[in-house]
Coordinates of C-alpha atoms in Angstrom, one line a residue:
M21 CA -88.2 90.6 -17.9
S22 CA -88.9 87.4 -19.8
E23 CA -92.0 85.4 -19.2
I24 CA -90.8 82.2 -17.7
I25 CA -92.3 79.0 -19.3
T26 CA -93.1 76.0 -16.9
L27 CA -93.1 72.6 -18.5
E28 CA -93.9 69.3 -16.7
N29 CA -95.1 65.8 -16.9
A30 CA -95.6 63.0 -14.2
H31 CA -91.7 62.6 -13.9
L32 CA -90.1 66.0 -14.5
Q33 CA -90.6 69.8 -14.2
M34 CA -88.7 72.5 -15.9
R35 CA -88.5 76.2 -16.3
V36 CA -87.5 77.9 -19.5
D37 CA -86.5 81.5 -20.1
P38 CA -86.8 82.9 -23.6
Q39 CA -84.0 85.1 -22.8
G40 CA -81.0 83.1 -24.1
G41 CA -83.2 80.2 -24.7
R42 CA -82.0 78.9 -21.4
V43 CA -83.3 76.3 -19.0
L44 CA -83.5 77.7 -15.5
S45 CA -84.1 74.3 -13.8
L46 CA -85.0 70.7 -14.3
F47 CA -86.3 68.8 -11.4
S48 CA -87.1 65.1 -11.0
R49 CA -90.4 64.5 -9.3
T50 CA -89.6 60.8 -9.1
F51 CA -86.5 61.2 -7.1
Q52 CA -87.3 64.7 -5.6
R53 CA -84.0 66.2 -6.6
P54 CA -82.6 68.5 -9.4
V55 CA -81.3 67.0 -12.4
L56 CA -79.6 70.3 -13.5
Y57 CA -77.6 72.6 -11.3
E58 CA -80.0 75.5 -10.8
A59 CA -77.6 78.0 -9.4
A60 CA -75.6 78.2 -12.6
E61 CA -75.1 81.4 -14.5
P62 CA -76.3 82.2 -17.2
G63 CA -78.6 79.2 -16.7
A64 CA -78.7 75.5 -15.9
L65 CA -78.7 74.7 -19.7
F66 CA -78.2 76.9 -22.7
P67 CA -77.7 76.4 -26.5
M68 CA -74.4 77.1 -28.3
L69 CA -74.7 78.6 -31.8
P70 CA -73.5 79.3 -34.4
L71 CA -70.3 77.9 -32.8
A72 CA -69.4 76.2 -29.6
N73 CA -66.6 77.5 -27.1
R74 CA -63.7 79.6 -28.4
V75 CA -61.8 80.3 -31.6
A76 CA -58.0 81.4 -31.3
E77 CA -57.5 85.1 -31.9
N78 CA -61.3 85.2 -32.7
R79 CA -60.7 84.6 -36.4
F80 CA -60.1 82.0 -39.0
W81 CA -59.7 81.5 -42.7
L82 CA -62.4 80.3 -44.9
Q83 CA -62.0 79.8 -48.8
G84 CA -59.2 82.3 -49.0
R85 CA -60.8 85.0 -46.9
E86 CA -60.1 85.8 -43.3
V87 CA -63.2 85.7 -41.1
I88 CA -63.1 88.0 -38.1
L89 CA -65.7 87.0 -35.5
P90 CA -68.0 89.5 -33.6
Q91 CA -67.0 90.9 -30.3
S92 CA -69.1 89.4 -27.6
P93 CA -70.6 91.3 -24.5
A94 CA -70.0 88.3 -22.5
D95 CA -66.2 87.9 -23.2
A96 CA -63.5 90.4 -24.0
Q97 CA -61.5 88.1 -26.2
F98 CA -63.9 85.6 -27.9
F99 CA -67.2 85.1 -29.6
L100 CA -67.7 82.8 -26.7
H101 CA -70.4 80.1 -27.5
G102 CA -71.7 82.4 -30.2
D103 CA -74.7 84.6 -29.7
G104 CA -77.7 82.4 -29.3
W105 CA -77.4 82.3 -25.5
L106 CA -77.4 86.0 -25.3
K107 CA -80.4 86.7 -27.4
R108 CA -84.1 86.8 -26.6
W109 CA -85.9 84.0 -28.4
Q110 CA -89.5 84.3 -29.6
V111 CA -91.9 81.6 -28.3
V112 CA -93.6 80.0 -31.4
A113 CA -95.2 77.0 -29.9
Q114 CA -96.0 75.7 -26.3
S115 CA -97.8 72.9 -24.7
A116 CA -97.8 71.4 -21.2
D117 CA -94.6 69.3 -21.8
G118 CA -92.8 71.2 -24.6
C119 CA -92.0 74.4 -26.3
E120 CA -90.4 75.7 -29.5
L121 CA -88.3 79.0 -29.5
Q122 CA -86.9 80.9 -32.5
I123 CA -84.4 83.6 -33.2
E124 CA -82.7 85.3 -36.3
S125 CA -79.1 86.6 -36.3
Q126 CA -77.0 88.3 -38.9
H127 CA -73.3 89.4 -38.5
D128 CA -70.8 91.1 -41.0
C129 CA -68.5 88.1 -40.7
G130 CA -70.9 85.9 -42.7
F131 CA -73.2 84.4 -40.0
D132 CA -76.8 84.8 -41.2
Y133 CA -79.2 82.3 -39.8
Q134 CA -82.6 81.5 -38.4
A135 CA -82.6 79.0 -35.6
R136 CA -85.3 77.0 -33.8
L137 CA -84.8 75.4 -30.3
R138 CA -87.1 72.8 -29.1
Y139 CA -87.4 71.5 -25.5
T140 CA -89.7 68.4 -24.9
L141 CA -90.3 66.3 -21.8
T142 CA -91.0 62.7 -22.6
E143 CA -91.5 60.6 -19.6
N144 CA -88.2 60.7 -17.6
A145 CA -86.2 62.4 -20.3
L146 CA -85.6 66.0 -21.6
Q147 CA -85.1 66.0 -25.3
A148 CA -83.4 69.4 -26.6
E149 CA -83.1 69.9 -30.3
L150 CA -81.4 72.8 -32.3
H151 CA -82.3 73.4 -36.0
L152 CA -80.3 76.2 -37.8
T153 CA -80.7 77.4 -41.3
H154 CA -78.2 79.6 -43.2
R155 CA -79.7 82.7 -45.0
G156 CA -76.5 84.4 -46.3
E157 CA -75.6 84.6 -50.0
R158 CA -72.0 83.3 -49.2
P159 CA -71.5 80.0 -47.7
M160 CA -70.5 79.9 -44.0
L161 CA -69.2 77.4 -41.4
Y162 CA -71.5 76.6 -38.5
G163 CA -71.3 74.6 -35.2
L164 CA -73.9 73.7 -32.6
G165 CA -74.0 72.4 -29.0
F166 CA -75.6 72.5 -25.6
H167 CA -74.0 73.6 -22.3
P168 CA -75.8 71.8 -19.3
W169 CA -74.6 72.2 -15.7
F170 CA -75.2 69.1 -13.4
P171 CA -75.1 68.9 -9.7
F172 CA -71.9 67.2 -8.7
S173 CA -70.8 66.6 -5.0
S174 CA -68.1 64.3 -3.4
G175 CA -70.5 61.5 -3.6
T176 CA -71.3 61.8 -7.4
R177 CA -69.3 59.9 -9.9
A178 CA -69.0 60.5 -13.7
Q179 CA -68.6 57.8 -16.4
F180 CA -67.9 58.2 -20.1
S181 CA -65.3 56.8 -22.5
A182 CA -63.0 58.8 -24.9
S183 CA -60.1 58.1 -27.3
G184 CA -58.1 61.1 -26.1
Y185 CA -58.3 64.8 -25.1
W186 CA -57.0 68.2 -25.6
P187 CA -55.3 69.7 -22.4
E188 CA -56.2 73.3 -21.7
G189 CA -53.7 75.9 -22.6
E190 CA -53.5 79.7 -22.6
D191 CA -56.7 81.7 -22.7
H192 CA -58.7 78.4 -22.1
L193 CA -57.6 77.2 -25.7
P194 CA -56.5 73.6 -26.4
R195 CA -52.9 72.5 -26.4
E196 CA -51.9 69.5 -28.6
W197 CA -54.3 66.5 -28.5
Q198 CA -53.1 63.6 -26.3
P199 CA -54.1 59.9 -26.6
I200 CA -53.4 59.1 -23.0
L201 CA -55.8 60.5 -20.3
P202 CA -54.3 61.3 -17.0
P203 CA -56.1 59.7 -13.9
A204 CA -57.9 63.1 -13.0
A205 CA -59.3 63.3 -16.5
D206 CA -60.1 59.6 -17.1
F207 CA -63.7 58.8 -16.6
S208 CA -63.7 55.4 -18.4
Q209 CA -64.7 54.0 -15.0
P210 CA -67.0 55.8 -12.7
Q211 CA -65.1 58.3 -10.4
S212 CA -65.4 61.6 -8.8
G213 CA -62.1 62.9 -10.1
C214 CA -60.3 65.7 -8.4
D215 CA -61.7 68.8 -6.8
E216 CA -59.8 71.1 -9.0
W217 CA -60.2 73.1 -12.2
L218 CA -60.6 71.0 -15.3
N219 CA -61.6 72.5 -18.7
V220 CA -60.9 70.0 -21.5
C221 CA -62.4 68.7 -24.7
Y222 CA -62.6 65.0 -25.4
S223 CA -62.5 63.2 -28.8
G224 CA -63.8 59.7 -29.5
W225 CA -66.7 60.1 -27.1
N226 CA -69.3 57.4 -27.7
G227 CA -72.2 59.7 -27.3
Q228 CA -73.2 58.7 -23.6
A229 CA -72.2 59.9 -20.3
R230 CA -73.5 59.1 -16.8
L231 CA -73.6 60.9 -13.4
L232 CA -74.2 58.6 -10.5
D233 CA -75.0 59.1 -6.8
D234 CA -76.7 56.8 -4.3
V235 CA -80.1 57.6 -5.6
M236 CA -80.3 58.8 -9.1
C237 CA -78.4 58.2 -12.3
I238 CA -78.4 61.1 -14.9
T239 CA -77.6 60.0 -18.5
L240 CA -76.6 62.3 -21.2
L241 CA -76.9 61.3 -24.8
A242 CA -75.9 63.0 -28.0
Q243 CA -74.7 61.8 -31.5
T244 CA -71.3 63.5 -31.6
P245 CA -67.7 62.4 -30.9
W246 CA -66.8 65.5 -29.0
L247 CA -67.6 66.2 -25.4
M248 CA -66.5 69.1 -23.3
L249 CA -65.9 68.9 -19.5
F250 CA -65.8 71.8 -17.2
R251 CA -65.5 72.0 -13.4
M252 CA -64.2 74.5 -10.8
S253 CA -62.5 73.6 -7.4
G254 CA -64.8 73.8 -4.5
Q255 CA -68.0 74.2 -6.6
P256 CA -70.9 71.7 -6.5
F257 CA -71.4 71.3 -10.4
L258 CA -69.9 69.7 -13.4
C259 CA -70.6 70.6 -17.0
L260 CA -70.7 68.1 -19.7
E261 CA -71.1 69.8 -23.0
P262 CA -71.8 67.8 -26.2
Q263 CA -70.6 69.8 -29.3
S264 CA -70.7 69.2 -33.0
H265 CA -67.0 70.1 -33.2
P266 CA -64.0 70.3 -31.0
V267 CA -62.8 73.6 -29.4
N268 CA -61.0 75.7 -31.9
A269 CA -62.0 73.5 -34.8
H270 CA -62.0 76.6 -37.1
R271 CA -58.2 76.6 -36.8
Q272 CA -57.6 73.1 -37.0
P273 CA -56.7 71.1 -40.2
G274 CA -59.8 70.2 -42.0
Q275 CA -62.0 72.1 -39.6
P276 CA -63.4 68.9 -38.1
G277 CA -67.2 68.8 -37.2
L278 CA -68.0 72.1 -38.6
L279 CA -70.6 72.3 -41.4
M280 CA -70.3 74.4 -44.5
L281 CA -73.8 75.6 -45.3
Q282 CA -75.0 77.2 -48.5
K283 CA -78.0 79.4 -48.4
G284 CA -81.1 77.6 -47.5
E285 CA -79.2 74.6 -46.1
S286 CA -79.7 73.5 -42.4
A287 CA -77.8 71.8 -39.5
R288 CA -79.4 69.8 -36.6
F289 CA -78.1 69.0 -33.2
A290 CA -79.9 67.1 -30.5
M291 CA -79.3 66.0 -26.9
T292 CA -81.2 63.9 -24.3
I293 CA -80.9 64.0 -20.6
M294 CA -82.5 61.2 -18.6
A295 CA -83.1 60.6 -14.8
T296 CA -83.3 57.1 -13.8
S297 CA -82.7 54.9 -10.6
A298 CA -79.0 54.4 -9.7
A299 CA -79.8 51.0 -8.6

């Protein structure tokens, strides 16, 4: 059983589990309500590395060689979200309002990395940061992201802008990119959307999304043009997942957003979640 880390300041309180580097809860003391959806499995927030989401057929081509991704204990078909969310992280630093965790991972396919994960509470905001360094002799493609779950009821509205999206296809993989968003997937103006399954990746995201109810506004910030949205019919949550690359980028022309790292080179990805008044 992992030792749960409690972080807090005057505005927020959170619990972190080194197993998976996951956040179990993030609670606003100011508004006396959760900022993240605490009943989520495998956690209210977890890191995605060394890739986010899925790759078709669990394989891709890199510099003339076929890379076959590892089998995942969490998914029969895909190396889903990588392995960082499944590993036990080592706690390397801890204070009252922050902690830093570390893992090392190596796979025959070419992933060979050390990663650090930092969670910090700064006033009314959670700052999450991933830093990954490639250790292998051969270069390898990497992608990073975060997978937060937010409370989302009939009275909650989401708002963010995007230039288009990839509709979901077979095996949760994207179909052809579309420049026109259907009403249920268009959150350019605040709306609750439809209480139905939605699992899509957006492009041209401006790096800011908001979730509003009658009391609190949750703002998500990340410097990436790709945002994943996931919801299930009848469930009181909405996932907004900033990623450094779109879903199945490994199989797209140019492999957009992915970083080719040589030995010793690093990648960084950061996200901020703020809780403010809805007024």
